[in-house]
Amino acid sequence: MISPLRICLYIHTAQKTALIVYADQSPASFNAAARDAAVEALTVQGYKVLVSDLYAMNFKASAIVEDIKGDLKNSEHFVYNEEMMVAWQDSRLSDDITEEQQKLKQADLVIFQFPLYWFSVPAIMKGWIDRVLIQGSAFSIQRMYDNGMFQVWIFK
């Protein structure tokens, strides 16, 4: 039998994972330097660091019907959010979306690093948000805000 002390030690010493979702085309940019500094600092702190470099991955920005494998719930009237939720429940999402959702599940910390384009994120980052953070996987009507999958901790 494992003692409670040993379980507590395991929980406290388990390696944490950080995911950096990165969207900048220039390897010499401030954002690239910030990403590299975050990777270095987190690694020193004992994190396993995953980086999703959206431009290097050629991540699709467009939310389209090809994000779903197999038949649609309603092919006559395609509603992306509804179809994606059903596809997620049936494990029929495209491989690139599934891979990113797996990274999110592993992550204890998520960092979005990007340049500001017209007061917003670059289109490729917006595509990642729209395609990866879907209803069912990232939130539901029952699981959102402070009861959702993502919890925000503010340290004073």
CSV table of N, CA and C in Angstrom, one decimal:
chain,number,residue,atom,x,y,z
A,1,MET,N,0.8,-1.2,0.0
A,1,MET,CA,0.0,0.0,0.0
A,1,MET,C,0.9,1.2,0.0
A,2,ILE,N,0.5,2.2,-0.8
A,2,ILE,CA,1.3,3.5,-0.9
A,2,ILE,C,0.8,4.4,0.2
A,3,SER,N,1.8,4.9,1.0
A,3,SER,CA,1.4,5.8,2.1
A,3,SER,C,0.9,7.2,1.5
A,4,PRO,N,0.0,7.8,2.3
A,4,PRO,CA,-0.5,9.2,1.9
A,4,PRO,C,0.7,10.2,1.7
A,5,LEU,N,1.8,10.0,2.5
A,5,LEU,CA,2.9,11.0,2.4
A,5,LEU,C,3.5,10.8,1.0
A,6,ARG,N,3.7,9.5,0.6
A,6,ARG,CA,4.3,9.2,-0.7
A,6,ARG,C,3.5,9.8,-1.8
A,7,ILE,N,2.2,9.7,-1.7
A,7,ILE,CA,1.2,10.2,-2.7
A,7,ILE,C,1.4,11.7,-2.8
A,8,CYS,N,1.4,12.4,-1.6
A,8,CYS,CA,1.6,13.8,-1.6
A,8,CYS,C,2.9,14.3,-2.2
A,9,LEU,N,4.0,13.5,-2.0
A,9,LEU,CA,5.3,13.9,-2.6
A,9,LEU,C,5.2,13.7,-4.1
A,10,TYR,N,4.6,12.7,-4.5
A,10,TYR,CA,4.4,12.5,-6.0
A,10,TYR,C,3.7,13.6,-6.6
A,11,ILE,N,2.6,14.0,-6.0
A,11,ILE,CA,1.8,15.1,-6.6
A,11,ILE,C,2.6,16.4,-6.7
A,12,HIS,N,3.3,16.7,-5.6
A,12,HIS,CA,4.1,17.9,-5.6
A,12,HIS,C,5.3,17.9,-6.5
A,13,THR,N,5.8,16.7,-6.8
A,13,THR,CA,7.0,16.7,-7.6
A,13,THR,C,6.7,16.3,-9.1
A,14,ALA,N,5.5,16.1,-9.4
A,14,ALA,CA,5.2,15.7,-10.8
A,14,ALA,C,5.5,16.9,-11.7
A,15,GLN,N,6.1,16.6,-12.8
A,15,GLN,CA,6.4,17.7,-13.8
A,15,GLN,C,5.2,18.3,-14.4
A,16,LYS,N,5.3,19.6,-14.4
A,16,LYS,CA,4.2,20.4,-15.0
A,16,LYS,C,4.5,20.6,-16.5
A,17,THR,N,3.4,20.9,-17.2
A,17,THR,CA,3.6,21.1,-18.7
A,17,THR,C,3.1,22.5,-19.0
A,18,ALA,N,3.8,23.2,-19.8
A,18,ALA,CA,3.4,24.5,-20.4
A,18,ALA,C,3.2,24.4,-21.9
A,19,LEU,N,2.2,25.0,-22.4
A,19,LEU,CA,2.0,25.1,-23.8
A,19,LEU,C,2.1,26.5,-24.3
A,20,ILE,N,2.9,26.8,-25.2
A,20,ILE,CA,3.1,28.1,-25.8
A,20,ILE,C,2.5,28.0,-27.2
A,21,VAL,N,1.4,28.8,-27.4
A,21,VAL,CA,0.8,28.9,-28.8
A,21,VAL,C,1.4,30.1,-29.4
A,22,TYR,N,2.2,30.0,-30.4
A,22,TYR,CA,3.0,31.0,-30.9
A,22,TYR,C,2.6,31.3,-32.4
A,23,ALA,N,2.4,32.6,-32.7
A,23,ALA,CA,2.0,33.1,-34.0
A,23,ALA,C,2.8,34.3,-34.4
A,24,ASP,N,4.0,34.1,-34.9
A,24,ASP,CA,4.7,35.2,-35.5
A,24,ASP,C,5.6,34.6,-36.6
A,25,GLN,N,5.6,35.3,-37.8
A,25,GLN,CA,6.4,34.7,-38.9
A,25,GLN,C,7.9,35.0,-38.9
A,26,SER,N,8.3,36.0,-38.1
A,26,SER,CA,9.6,36.5,-38.1
A,26,SER,C,10.5,35.8,-37.0
A,27,PRO,N,11.5,35.1,-37.3
A,27,PRO,CA,12.4,34.5,-36.3
A,27,PRO,C,13.2,35.5,-35.5
A,28,ALA,N,13.3,36.8,-36.0
A,28,ALA,CA,14.0,37.8,-35.3
A,28,ALA,C,13.2,38.8,-34.6
A,29,SER,N,11.9,38.5,-34.4
A,29,SER,CA,11.0,39.4,-33.8
A,29,SER,C,11.1,39.4,-32.3
A,30,PHE,N,10.4,40.4,-31.7
A,30,PHE,CA,10.3,40.5,-30.2
A,30,PHE,C,9.5,39.3,-29.7
A,31,ASN,N,8.5,38.9,-30.4
A,31,ASN,CA,7.7,37.7,-30.0
A,31,ASN,C,8.5,36.4,-30.0
A,32,ALA,N,9.4,36.3,-31.0
A,32,ALA,CA,10.3,35.1,-31.0
A,32,ALA,C,11.2,35.1,-29.8
A,33,ALA,N,11.8,36.3,-29.4
A,33,ALA,CA,12.6,36.4,-28.3
A,33,ALA,C,11.8,36.1,-27.0
A,34,ALA,N,10.6,36.6,-26.9
A,34,ALA,CA,9.8,36.4,-25.7
A,34,ALA,C,9.4,34.9,-25.6
A,35,ARG,N,9.2,34.2,-26.7
A,35,ARG,CA,8.9,32.8,-26.7
A,35,ARG,C,10.1,32.0,-26.2
A,36,ASP,N,11.3,32.4,-26.8
A,36,ASP,CA,12.5,31.7,-26.4
A,36,ASP,C,12.8,31.9,-24.9
A,37,ALA,N,12.6,33.1,-24.4
A,37,ALA,CA,12.8,33.4,-23.0
A,37,ALA,C,11.9,32.6,-22.1
A,38,ALA,N,10.6,32.5,-22.5
A,38,ALA,CA,9.6,31.7,-21.8
A,38,ALA,C,10.0,30.2,-21.8
A,39,VAL,N,10.4,29.7,-22.9
A,39,VAL,CA,10.9,28.3,-23.0
A,39,VAL,C,12.0,28.1,-22.0
A,40,GLU,N,13.0,29.0,-22.0
A,40,GLU,CA,14.2,28.8,-21.1
A,40,GLU,C,13.8,28.9,-19.7
A,41,ALA,N,13.0,30.0,-19.3
A,41,ALA,CA,12.6,30.2,-17.9
A,41,ALA,C,11.8,29.0,-17.4
A,42,LEU,N,10.8,28.6,-18.2
A,42,LEU,CA,10.0,27.5,-17.8
A,42,LEU,C,10.7,26.1,-17.6
A,43,THR,N,11.7,25.9,-18.5
A,43,THR,CA,12.5,24.7,-18.5
A,43,THR,C,13.3,24.7,-17.2
A,44,VAL,N,13.9,25.8,-16.9
A,44,VAL,CA,14.7,26.0,-15.7
A,44,VAL,C,13.9,25.7,-14.4
A,45,GLN,N,12.6,26.1,-14.5
A,45,GLN,CA,11.7,25.8,-13.4
A,45,GLN,C,11.1,24.4,-13.4
A,46,GLY,N,11.5,23.6,-14.3
A,46,GLY,CA,11.2,22.2,-14.3
A,46,GLY,C,10.0,21.8,-15.2
A,47,TYR,N,9.5,22.7,-16.0
A,47,TYR,CA,8.4,22.5,-16.8
A,47,TYR,C,8.8,21.7,-18.1
A,48,LYS,N,7.9,20.9,-18.5
A,48,LYS,CA,8.0,20.3,-19.9
A,48,LYS,C,7.3,21.4,-20.8
A,49,VAL,N,8.0,21.9,-21.8
A,49,VAL,CA,7.4,23.0,-22.6
A,49,VAL,C,7.1,22.5,-24.0
A,50,LEU,N,5.8,22.6,-24.4
A,50,LEU,CA,5.4,22.3,-25.7
A,50,LEU,C,5.2,23.7,-26.4
A,51,VAL,N,5.6,23.8,-27.7
A,51,VAL,CA,5.4,25.0,-28.5
A,51,VAL,C,4.6,24.6,-29.7
A,52,SER,N,3.5,25.3,-29.9
A,52,SER,CA,2.8,25.1,-31.2
A,52,SER,C,3.1,26.4,-32.0
A,53,ASP,N,4.0,26.3,-32.9
A,53,ASP,CA,4.4,27.4,-33.8
A,53,ASP,C,3.5,27.3,-35.0
A,54,LEU,N,2.5,28.1,-35.0
A,54,LEU,CA,1.4,28.0,-35.9
A,54,LEU,C,1.8,28.2,-37.4
A,55,TYR,N,2.7,29.2,-37.6
A,55,TYR,CA,3.2,29.4,-39.0
A,55,TYR,C,4.1,28.2,-39.4
A,56,ALA,N,5.0,27.7,-38.6
A,56,ALA,CA,5.8,26.6,-38.9
A,56,ALA,C,5.0,25.3,-39.2
A,57,MET,N,3.9,25.2,-38.5
A,57,MET,CA,3.0,24.1,-38.6
A,57,MET,C,2.0,24.2,-39.8
A,58,ASN,N,2.0,25.4,-40.4
A,58,ASN,CA,1.1,25.7,-41.5
A,58,ASN,C,-0.4,25.5,-41.0
A,59,PHE,N,-0.6,25.9,-39.8
A,59,PHE,CA,-1.9,25.7,-39.2
A,59,PHE,C,-3.0,26.4,-40.0
A,60,LYS,N,-4.1,25.8,-40.3
A,60,LYS,CA,-5.2,26.4,-41.1
A,60,LYS,C,-5.9,27.4,-40.2
A,61,ALA,N,-6.1,28.6,-40.8
A,61,ALA,CA,-6.9,29.6,-40.1
A,61,ALA,C,-8.4,29.5,-40.3
A,62,SER,N,-8.8,28.9,-41.4
A,62,SER,CA,-10.2,28.8,-41.7
A,62,SER,C,-10.9,27.6,-41.1
A,63,ALA,N,-12.0,27.9,-40.5
A,63,ALA,CA,-12.9,26.9,-39.9
A,63,ALA,C,-13.8,26.4,-41.0
A,64,ILE,N,-13.6,25.2,-41.5
A,64,ILE,CA,-14.3,24.7,-42.6
A,64,ILE,C,-14.8,23.2,-42.4
A,65,VAL,N,-15.6,22.8,-43.3
A,65,VAL,CA,-16.3,21.4,-43.1
A,65,VAL,C,-15.2,20.3,-43.1
A,66,GLU,N,-14.1,20.5,-43.7
A,66,GLU,CA,-13.0,19.5,-43.7
A,66,GLU,C,-12.4,19.3,-42.3
A,67,ASP,N,-12.8,20.1,-41.3
A,67,ASP,CA,-12.3,19.9,-40.0
A,67,ASP,C,-13.0,18.7,-39.3
A,68,ILE,N,-14.0,18.2,-40.0
A,68,ILE,CA,-14.8,17.1,-39.5
A,68,ILE,C,-14.6,15.9,-40.4
A,69,LYS,N,-14.3,14.7,-39.8
A,69,LYS,CA,-14.2,13.5,-40.6
A,69,LYS,C,-15.5,12.8,-40.6
A,70,GLY,N,-15.9,12.3,-41.7
A,70,GLY,CA,-17.2,11.5,-41.8
A,70,GLY,C,-18.4,12.4,-42.1
A,71,ASP,N,-19.5,11.8,-41.8
A,71,ASP,CA,-20.8,12.4,-42.2
A,71,ASP,C,-21.1,13.6,-41.2
A,72,LEU,N,-21.9,14.5,-41.7
A,72,LEU,CA,-22.3,15.7,-40.9
A,72,LEU,C,-23.7,15.3,-40.3
A,73,LYS,N,-23.9,16.0,-39.2
A,73,LYS,CA,-25.2,15.8,-38.5
A,73,LYS,C,-26.3,16.4,-39.4
A,74,ASN,N,-26.1,17.5,-40.1
A,74,ASN,CA,-27.0,18.2,-41.0
A,74,ASN,C,-26.3,18.7,-42.2
A,75,SER,N,-26.2,18.0,-43.2
A,75,SER,CA,-25.4,18.4,-44.4
A,75,SER,C,-26.2,19.5,-45.2
A,76,GLU,N,-27.5,19.6,-45.0
A,76,GLU,CA,-28.3,20.6,-45.7
A,76,GLU,C,-28.1,22.0,-45.2
A,77,HIS,N,-27.8,22.1,-43.9
A,77,HIS,CA,-27.6,23.4,-43.2
A,77,HIS,C,-26.4,23.3,-42.3
A,78,PHE,N,-25.2,23.5,-42.8
A,78,PHE,CA,-24.0,23.4,-42.0
A,78,PHE,C,-23.8,24.5,-41.0
A,79,VAL,N,-23.8,24.1,-39.8
A,79,VAL,CA,-23.5,25.1,-38.7
A,79,VAL,C,-22.2,24.6,-38.0
A,80,TYR,N,-21.1,25.3,-38.2
A,80,TYR,CA,-19.8,24.9,-37.8
A,80,TYR,C,-19.8,24.5,-36.3
A,81,ASN,N,-20.2,25.3,-35.4
A,81,ASN,CA,-20.1,25.0,-33.9
A,81,ASN,C,-20.9,23.8,-33.6
A,82,GLU,N,-22.1,23.6,-34.1
A,82,GLU,CA,-22.9,22.4,-33.8
A,82,GLU,C,-22.2,21.1,-34.3
A,83,GLU,N,-21.7,21.2,-35.5
A,83,GLU,CA,-21.1,20.0,-36.2
A,83,GLU,C,-19.8,19.7,-35.5
A,84,MET,N,-19.1,20.7,-35.0
A,84,MET,CA,-17.8,20.4,-34.4
A,84,MET,C,-18.0,19.8,-33.0
A,85,MET,N,-19.0,20.2,-32.3
A,85,MET,CA,-19.3,19.6,-31.0
A,85,MET,C,-19.7,18.1,-31.2
A,86,VAL,N,-20.5,17.8,-32.2
A,86,VAL,CA,-20.8,16.4,-32.4
A,86,VAL,C,-19.6,15.6,-32.9
A,87,ALA,N,-18.8,16.2,-33.7
A,87,ALA,CA,-17.6,15.5,-34.2
A,87,ALA,C,-16.6,15.3,-33.1
A,88,TRP,N,-16.5,16.2,-32.1
A,88,TRP,CA,-15.7,16.0,-31.0
A,88,TRP,C,-16.2,14.9,-30.1
A,89,GLN,N,-17.5,14.8,-29.9
A,89,GLN,CA,-18.1,13.7,-29.1
A,89,GLN,C,-17.8,12.4,-29.7
A,90,ASP,N,-17.8,12.3,-31.1
A,90,ASP,CA,-17.6,11.1,-31.8
A,90,ASP,C,-16.2,10.8,-32.2
A,91,SER,N,-15.2,11.6,-31.8
A,91,SER,CA,-13.8,11.5,-32.1
A,91,SER,C,-13.6,11.6,-33.6
A,92,ARG,N,-14.2,12.6,-34.3
A,92,ARG,CA,-14.1,12.7,-35.7
A,92,ARG,C,-13.6,14.0,-36.2
A,93,LEU,N,-12.8,14.7,-35.3
A,93,LEU,CA,-12.2,15.9,-35.7
A,93,LEU,C,-10.9,15.7,-36.5
A,94,SER,N,-10.5,16.7,-37.3
A,94,SER,CA,-9.3,16.5,-38.1
A,94,SER,C,-8.1,16.3,-37.2
A,95,ASP,N,-7.1,15.7,-37.7
A,95,ASP,CA,-5.9,15.4,-36.9
A,95,ASP,C,-5.2,16.6,-36.3
A,96,ASP,N,-5.1,17.7,-37.1
A,96,ASP,CA,-4.4,18.9,-36.5
A,96,ASP,C,-5.2,19.5,-35.3
A,97,ILE,N,-6.5,19.4,-35.3
A,97,ILE,CA,-7.3,19.9,-34.2
A,97,ILE,C,-7.1,18.9,-33.0
A,98,THR,N,-7.2,17.7,-33.2
A,98,THR,CA,-7.0,16.7,-32.2
A,98,THR,C,-5.7,16.8,-31.5
A,99,GLU,N,-4.6,17.0,-32.3
A,99,GLU,CA,-3.3,17.1,-31.7
A,99,GLU,C,-3.2,18.3,-30.8
A,100,GLU,N,-3.8,19.5,-31.2
A,100,GLU,CA,-3.7,20.7,-30.4
A,100,GLU,C,-4.6,20.5,-29.1
A,101,GLN,N,-5.7,19.8,-29.2
A,101,GLN,CA,-6.5,19.6,-28.0
A,101,GLN,C,-5.8,18.6,-27.0
A,102,GLN,N,-5.0,17.7,-27.6
A,102,GLN,CA,-4.2,16.8,-26.7
A,102,GLN,C,-3.2,17.6,-25.9
A,103,LYS,N,-2.5,18.6,-26.6
A,103,LYS,CA,-1.6,19.4,-26.0
A,103,LYS,C,-2.2,20.3,-24.9
A,104,LEU,N,-3.4,20.8,-25.1
A,104,LEU,CA,-4.1,21.5,-24.1
A,104,LEU,C,-4.5,20.7,-22.9
A,105,LYS,N,-4.8,19.5,-23.1
A,105,LYS,CA,-5.2,18.6,-22.0
A,105,LYS,C,-3.9,18.4,-21.1
A,106,GLN,N,-2.8,18.3,-21.7
A,106,GLN,CA,-1.5,18.1,-20.9
A,106,GLN,C,-1.1,19.3,-20.2
A,107,ALA,N,-1.5,20.5,-20.7
A,107,ALA,CA,-1.0,21.8,-20.2
A,107,ALA,C,-1.5,22.2,-18.8
A,108,ASP,N,-0.6,22.6,-17.9
A,108,ASP,CA,-1.0,23.2,-16.7
A,108,ASP,C,-1.0,24.7,-16.8
A,109,LEU,N,-0.3,25.2,-17.9
A,109,LEU,CA,-0.1,26.6,-18.2
A,109,LEU,C,-0.2,26.8,-19.7
A,110,VAL,N,-0.9,27.8,-20.2
A,110,VAL,CA,-1.0,28.1,-21.6
A,110,VAL,C,-0.6,29.5,-21.8
A,111,ILE,N,0.3,29.8,-22.7
A,111,ILE,CA,0.8,31.1,-23.1
A,111,ILE,C,0.5,31.3,-24.5
A,112,PHE,N,-0.2,32.4,-24.9
A,112,PHE,CA,-0.4,32.8,-26.2
A,112,PHE,C,0.5,34.0,-26.5
A,113,GLN,N,1.5,33.7,-27.5
A,113,GLN,CA,2.5,34.7,-27.9
A,113,GLN,C,2.3,35.1,-29.3
A,114,PHE,N,2.0,36.4,-29.5
A,114,PHE,CA,1.7,36.9,-30.9
A,114,PHE,C,1.9,38.4,-31.0
A,115,PRO,N,2.0,38.9,-32.2
A,115,PRO,CA,2.0,40.4,-32.4
A,115,PRO,C,0.6,40.8,-32.5
A,116,LEU,N,0.4,42.1,-32.2
A,116,LEU,CA,-1.0,42.7,-32.2
A,116,LEU,C,-1.2,43.2,-33.6
A,117,TYR,N,-2.2,42.6,-34.3
A,117,TYR,CA,-2.6,43.1,-35.6
A,117,TYR,C,-3.9,43.8,-35.6
A,118,TRP,N,-4.0,45.1,-35.8
A,118,TRP,CA,-5.2,45.8,-35.8
A,118,TRP,C,-6.0,45.6,-34.6
A,119,PHE,N,-5.4,45.7,-33.4
A,119,PHE,CA,-6.0,45.5,-32.1
A,119,PHE,C,-6.5,44.1,-31.9
A,120,SER,N,-6.0,43.1,-32.5
A,120,SER,CA,-6.4,41.7,-32.4
A,120,SER,C,-5.3,40.8,-32.6
A,121,VAL,N,-5.6,39.5,-32.5
A,121,VAL,CA,-4.6,38.4,-32.8
A,121,VAL,C,-4.5,38.2,-34.3
A,122,PRO,N,-3.4,37.7,-34.8
A,122,PRO,CA,-3.2,37.4,-36.2
A,122,PRO,C,-4.3,36.3,-36.6
A,123,ALA,N,-4.7,36.3,-37.8
A,123,ALA,CA,-5.7,35.4,-38.3
A,123,ALA,C,-5.4,34.0,-38.0
A,124,ILE,N,-4.2,33.6,-38.1
A,124,ILE,CA,-3.8,32.2,-37.8
A,124,ILE,C,-4.1,31.8,-36.3
A,125,MET,N,-3.8,32.8,-35.4
A,125,MET,CA,-4.1,32.6,-34.0
A,125,MET,C,-5.7,32.5,-33.8
A,126,LYS,N,-6.4,33.4,-34.4
A,126,LYS,CA,-7.8,33.4,-34.3
A,126,LYS,C,-8.4,32.0,-34.9
A,127,GLY,N,-7.8,31.5,-35.9
A,127,GLY,CA,-8.2,30.2,-36.5
A,127,GLY,C,-7.9,29.1,-35.4
A,128,TRP,N,-6.8,29.2,-34.7
A,128,TRP,CA,-6.5,28.2,-33.7
A,128,TRP,C,-7.5,28.2,-32.6
A,129,ILE,N,-7.9,29.4,-32.2
A,129,ILE,CA,-8.9,29.6,-31.1
A,129,ILE,C,-10.2,29.1,-31.6
A,130,ASP,N,-10.7,29.4,-32.8
A,130,ASP,CA,-12.0,29.0,-33.3
A,130,ASP,C,-12.0,27.5,-33.5
A,131,ARG,N,-10.9,26.9,-34.0
A,131,ARG,CA,-10.9,25.5,-34.4
A,131,ARG,C,-10.6,24.5,-33.2
A,132,VAL,N,-9.8,25.0,-32.3
A,132,VAL,CA,-9.4,24.1,-31.2
A,132,VAL,C,-10.3,24.3,-29.9
A,133,LEU,N,-10.6,25.5,-29.6
A,133,LEU,CA,-11.4,25.7,-28.4
A,133,LEU,C,-12.9,25.6,-28.7
A,134,ILE,N,-13.3,24.4,-28.9
A,134,ILE,CA,-14.7,24.2,-29.4
A,134,ILE,C,-15.6,23.8,-28.2
A,135,GLN,N,-16.9,24.0,-28.5
A,135,GLN,CA,-17.9,23.5,-27.5
A,135,GLN,C,-17.8,22.0,-27.3
A,136,GLY,N,-17.8,21.6,-26.0
A,136,GLY,CA,-17.7,20.2,-25.7
A,136,GLY,C,-16.3,20.0,-25.1
A,137,SER,N,-15.3,20.4,-25.9
A,137,SER,CA,-13.9,20.2,-25.5
A,137,SER,C,-13.4,21.2,-24.6
A,138,ALA,N,-13.6,22.5,-24.9
A,138,ALA,CA,-13.1,23.6,-24.1
A,138,ALA,C,-14.1,24.2,-23.2
A,139,PHE,N,-15.4,24.1,-23.5
A,139,PHE,CA,-16.4,24.6,-22.7
A,139,PHE,C,-17.7,23.9,-23.1
A,140,SER,N,-18.7,24.1,-22.2
A,140,SER,CA,-20.1,23.7,-22.5
A,140,SER,C,-21.0,24.7,-21.8
A,141,ILE,N,-22.3,24.6,-22.0
A,141,ILE,CA,-23.2,25.4,-21.3
A,141,ILE,C,-23.1,25.2,-19.8
A,142,GLN,N,-22.8,24.0,-19.3
A,142,GLN,CA,-22.7,23.7,-17.9
A,142,GLN,C,-21.3,24.0,-17.4
A,143,ARG,N,-20.3,23.9,-18.2
A,143,ARG,CA,-18.9,24.2,-17.8
A,143,ARG,C,-18.3,25.4,-18.5
A,144,MET,N,-18.5,26.5,-17.9
A,144,MET,CA,-17.9,27.8,-18.5
A,144,MET,C,-17.6,28.7,-17.3
A,145,TYR,N,-17.0,29.8,-17.6
A,145,TYR,CA,-16.6,30.8,-16.7
A,145,TYR,C,-15.8,30.1,-15.5
A,146,ASP,N,-16.1,30.3,-14.3
A,146,ASP,CA,-15.3,29.8,-13.2
A,146,ASP,C,-15.5,28.3,-13.0
A,147,ASN,N,-16.4,27.7,-13.7
A,147,ASN,CA,-16.6,26.2,-13.6
A,147,ASN,C,-16.1,25.5,-14.8
A,148,GLY,N,-15.4,26.3,-15.7
A,148,GLY,CA,-14.9,25.7,-17.0
A,148,GLY,C,-13.7,24.9,-16.9
A,149,MET,N,-13.2,24.5,-18.1
A,149,MET,CA,-12.0,23.7,-18.2
A,149,MET,C,-10.8,24.5,-17.8
A,150,PHE,N,-10.8,25.7,-18.1
A,150,PHE,CA,-9.6,26.6,-17.9
A,150,PHE,C,-9.9,27.5,-16.6
A,151,GLN,N,-9.0,27.4,-15.7
A,151,GLN,CA,-9.1,28.2,-14.5
A,151,GLN,C,-8.1,29.2,-14.4
A,152,VAL,N,-8.4,30.4,-14.0
A,152,VAL,CA,-7.4,31.5,-13.9
A,152,VAL,C,-7.1,31.7,-12.5
A,153,TRP,N,-5.8,31.7,-12.2
A,153,TRP,CA,-5.3,32.0,-10.8
A,153,TRP,C,-4.6,33.3,-10.9
A,154,ILE,N,-5.0,34.2,-10.0
A,154,ILE,CA,-4.3,35.5,-9.9
A,154,ILE,C,-3.6,35.6,-8.6
A,155,PHE,N,-2.3,35.7,-8.7
A,155,PHE,CA,-1.5,35.8,-7.4
A,155,PHE,C,-1.2,37.3,-7.1
A,156,LYS,N,-1.4,37.7,-5.9
A,156,LYS,CA,-1.2,39.1,-5.5
A,156,LYS,C,0.1,39.2,-4.8
